[in-house]
Amino acid sequence: MKLFHSPTSPYVRKVMVLLKETGQAADVELIPAAGSPVDPGTMPTGYNPLGKIPALVLDDGLVLYDSRVICQFLDDRAGGGLFPAPPLRWRCLTLESLADGILDAAVLMRYESVVRPEEIRLEAWVEGQWSKIRRALDAAESDWIGHLTGPLDMGQVALGCALGYLDFRFGARNWRDGRPSLAAWEAELARRPSMHATAPHD
Ligand code: GSF
């Protein structure tokens, strides 16, 4: 299998963590890809018309995207158990959606600062994205700690990748402030070899 990959992409990181947690890392060849909505660069537009990564090309030529579909496929392939049976499954998937929503907002903020020329940036729009992230983090602190301290699942992996991305790109916003339980949980998760080995870098 071939995985279109970047070491800075938090969505790719979700897939990489799952591959390591389920013992499948050696089954995937990593293909570097980089680009943005303004310049697709080396993004795999021929495989994923959306021009986004991750995209996974299977040995029979079938292409899977996005990260949620890829993660479910790979977990199923290995019997990894990172998507628990219902009813817990719905909590797991909702947590993954919360984490992906944090990432969607954070990536839009990132594009606003590195892709959009300074004179046409809209500060209120950037802060609106951060408000989504702030509310999601507050919900994680107040509603999700019980779930987070249960057996590892894909929702937890996704949230760990989202928090890692906030540290990587928006460290000055100090997401840990006022969220001690979430901070303690993240510190513990970050010690897992799968998280440590996939920490983002430029
Ligand atoms: C999001 C992928 C994505 O936005 C998923 O896989 O879960 N819902 C999708 N990936 C970014 C790279 S990154 O910031 O992780 C991407 O491919 N951006 C290029 C673009 O044109 O938006």
Coordinates of C-alpha atoms and ligand atoms in Angstrom, one line a residue:
M1 CA 0.0 0.0 0.0
K2 CA 1.1 3.6 -0.6
L3 CA 0.3 6.4 1.8
F4 CA 0.6 10.1 0.6
H5 CA 2.3 11.6 3.6
S6 CA 3.7 14.8 5.2
P7 CA 5.4 14.9 8.7
T8 CA 3.5 18.1 9.5
S9 CA 0.0 16.8 8.7
P10 CA -2.0 15.9 11.8
Y11 CA -4.5 13.9 9.7
V12 CA -1.7 11.8 8.3
R13 CA -0.4 11.4 11.9
K14 CA -3.7 9.8 12.9
V15 CA -3.0 7.1 10.2
M16 CA 0.6 6.7 11.2
V17 CA -0.3 6.3 14.9
L18 CA -2.9 3.7 14.0
L19 CA -0.4 1.8 11.8
K20 CA 2.1 1.7 14.6
E21 CA -0.5 0.7 17.3
T22 CA -1.7 -2.1 15.1
G23 CA 1.7 -3.4 13.8
Q24 CA 1.2 -2.5 10.2
A25 CA 3.8 0.3 9.6
A26 CA 6.0 -2.0 7.4
D27 CA 3.0 -2.7 5.1
V28 CA 2.9 0.9 3.8
E29 CA 5.2 2.9 1.6
L30 CA 5.2 6.6 2.4
I31 CA 5.1 9.0 -0.6
P32 CA 6.0 12.6 0.3
A33 CA 3.3 15.2 -0.6
A34 CA 3.0 19.0 0.0
G35 CA 0.7 21.7 -1.2
S36 CA -2.2 24.0 -0.2
P37 CA -5.6 25.0 -1.6
V38 CA -3.8 27.8 -3.5
D39 CA -1.0 25.7 -4.9
P40 CA -1.6 21.9 -5.0
G41 CA 2.1 21.3 -5.5
T42 CA 2.8 17.6 -5.1
M43 CA -0.6 16.8 -3.6
P44 CA -2.0 13.5 -5.1
T45 CA -4.8 15.2 -7.2
G46 CA -4.8 12.2 -9.5
Y47 CA -5.7 9.9 -6.6
N48 CA -7.8 12.3 -4.4
P49 CA -9.6 14.9 -6.5
L50 CA -9.8 17.1 -3.4
G51 CA -6.0 17.4 -3.4
K52 CA -5.7 16.5 0.2
I53 CA -3.6 14.0 2.3
P54 CA -3.8 11.4 3.7
A55 CA -4.7 9.3 0.7
L56 CA -4.1 5.5 0.7
V57 CA -3.6 3.5 -2.5
L58 CA -4.3 -0.2 -1.9
D59 CA -2.4 -2.9 -3.8
D60 CA -5.4 -3.5 -6.1
G61 CA -5.4 0.2 -7.0
L62 CA -8.4 1.2 -4.9
V63 CA -7.9 4.6 -3.3
L64 CA -9.2 5.5 0.2
Y65 CA -9.6 9.0 1.7
D66 CA -10.0 10.8 4.1
S67 CA -8.3 10.0 7.4
R68 CA -11.5 8.6 8.9
V69 CA -12.1 6.1 6.2
I70 CA -8.4 5.1 6.0
C71 CA -8.2 4.6 9.8
Q72 CA -11.4 2.4 9.8
F73 CA -10.0 0.4 6.9
L74 CA -6.6 -0.2 8.4
D75 CA -8.1 -1.0 11.9
D76 CA -10.4 -3.5 10.3
R77 CA -7.5 -5.0 8.2
A78 CA -5.5 -5.8 11.4
G79 CA -8.4 -6.4 13.8
G80 CA -6.9 -3.6 15.8
G81 CA -9.8 -2.8 18.0
L82 CA -9.4 0.9 17.9
F83 CA -13.0 1.3 16.9
P84 CA -14.9 -0.4 19.8
A85 CA -18.3 -2.1 19.3
P86 CA -21.5 -0.1 19.8
P87 CA -22.6 1.6 22.0
L88 CA -19.1 2.8 22.8
R89 CA -18.4 3.1 19.1
W90 CA -20.6 6.2 18.9
R91 CA -18.7 7.9 21.6
C92 CA -15.4 7.0 19.9
L93 CA -16.5 8.4 16.6
T94 CA -18.0 11.6 18.1
L95 CA -14.7 12.2 19.9
E96 CA -12.9 11.7 16.6
S97 CA -15.2 14.2 15.0
L98 CA -14.6 16.7 17.8
A99 CA -10.8 16.2 17.3
D100 CA -11.0 16.5 13.5
G101 CA -13.2 19.7 14.0
I102 CA -10.4 21.2 16.1
L103 CA -8.0 20.3 13.3
D104 CA -10.2 21.7 10.5
A105 CA -10.4 25.0 12.4
A106 CA -6.7 25.0 13.2
V107 CA -5.6 24.2 9.6
L108 CA -7.9 27.1 8.3
M109 CA -6.1 29.4 10.8
R110 CA -2.8 28.2 9.6
Y111 CA -3.7 28.8 5.9
E112 CA -4.9 32.2 6.8
S113 CA -1.5 33.1 8.2
V114 CA 0.8 31.4 5.7
V115 CA -1.2 31.4 2.4
R116 CA -3.4 34.5 2.5
P117 CA -1.5 37.8 1.9
E118 CA -1.4 39.9 5.1
E119 CA -3.5 42.8 3.7
I120 CA -6.5 40.7 3.1
R121 CA -6.5 38.7 6.3
L122 CA -9.6 38.9 8.5
E123 CA -8.7 38.8 12.2
A124 CA -12.4 38.2 13.3
W125 CA -12.5 35.1 11.1
V126 CA -9.3 33.7 12.6
E127 CA -10.6 34.4 16.1
G128 CA -13.9 32.8 15.1
Q129 CA -12.0 29.6 14.3
W130 CA -10.1 29.8 17.6
S131 CA -13.4 30.1 19.4
K132 CA -14.5 26.8 17.9
I133 CA -11.2 25.2 19.2
R134 CA -11.6 26.8 22.6
R135 CA -15.2 25.5 23.0
A136 CA -14.1 22.0 21.8
L137 CA -11.2 22.0 24.3
D138 CA -13.5 23.1 27.1
A139 CA -15.9 20.3 26.2
A140 CA -13.0 17.8 26.3
E141 CA -12.0 19.0 29.7
S142 CA -15.5 18.9 31.2
D143 CA -17.2 16.0 29.4
W144 CA -14.7 13.6 28.0
I145 CA -12.1 12.8 30.7
G146 CA -14.0 9.6 31.7
H147 CA -13.8 8.3 28.1
L148 CA -10.3 9.5 27.6
T149 CA -9.0 7.5 30.6
G150 CA -10.6 4.3 29.2
P151 CA -9.0 1.8 26.7
L152 CA -7.2 3.5 23.8
D153 CA -9.5 4.1 20.8
M154 CA -9.3 6.2 17.6
G155 CA -11.1 9.1 19.2
Q156 CA -8.3 9.4 21.7
V157 CA -5.7 9.1 19.0
A158 CA -7.3 11.8 17.0
L159 CA -7.6 14.1 20.0
G160 CA -3.9 13.5 20.8
C161 CA -3.0 14.4 17.2
A162 CA -5.1 17.6 17.4
L163 CA -3.5 18.7 20.7
G164 CA 0.0 18.0 19.2
Y165 CA -0.9 20.1 16.2
L166 CA -1.9 23.0 18.5
D167 CA 1.4 22.8 20.3
F168 CA 3.2 22.6 16.9
R169 CA 1.5 25.6 15.2
F170 CA -0.2 27.6 18.0
G171 CA 1.9 27.0 21.1
A172 CA 1.6 30.6 22.1
R173 CA -2.1 30.2 22.6
N174 CA -1.4 27.8 25.6
W175 CA -4.3 25.3 25.2
R176 CA -3.3 23.7 28.5
D177 CA -4.3 26.9 30.5
G178 CA -7.4 26.1 32.6
R179 CA -7.6 22.5 31.4
P180 CA -5.5 20.5 33.9
S181 CA -7.2 17.2 33.3
L182 CA -6.8 17.3 29.5
A183 CA -3.2 18.4 29.9
A184 CA -2.4 15.5 32.2
W185 CA -4.1 13.1 29.9
E186 CA -2.2 14.4 26.9
A187 CA 1.2 14.2 28.7
E188 CA 0.5 10.5 29.4
L189 CA -0.6 9.8 25.8
A190 CA 2.4 11.5 24.4
R191 CA 4.6 8.9 26.1
R192 CA 3.3 6.1 23.9
P193 CA 5.9 5.1 21.3
S194 CA 3.4 5.6 18.5
M195 CA 2.8 9.2 19.5
H196 CA 6.4 9.9 20.2
A197 CA 7.6 8.5 16.9
T198 CA 5.1 10.6 14.9
A199 CA 5.4 14.0 16.6
P200 CA 5.2 16.7 13.9
H201 CA 8.3 18.4 12.5
D202 CA 9.0 20.8 9.6
Ligands
GSF1 C1 -8.7 16.6 5.9 C2 -7.3 16.4 5.3 C3 -6.6 17.8 5.1 O1 -7.1 18.8 5.2 C4 -8.9 14.1 6.5 O2 -8.1 13.5 5.9 O3 -9.4 13.8 7.6 N1 -10.8 15.6 6.3 C5 -9.5 15.4 5.8 N2 -5.2 17.7 4.9 C6 -4.5 18.8 4.6 C7 -3.0 18.7 5.0 S1 -2.9 19.0 6.7 O4 -3.0 20.3 7.0 O5 -3.0 18.0 7.4 C8 -4.4 19.0 3.1 O6 -4.2 18.1 2.4 N3 -4.5 20.3 2.6 C9 -4.4 20.6 1.2 C10 -5.6 21.4 0.8 O7 -5.6 21.7 -0.4 O8 -6.6 21.6 1.6

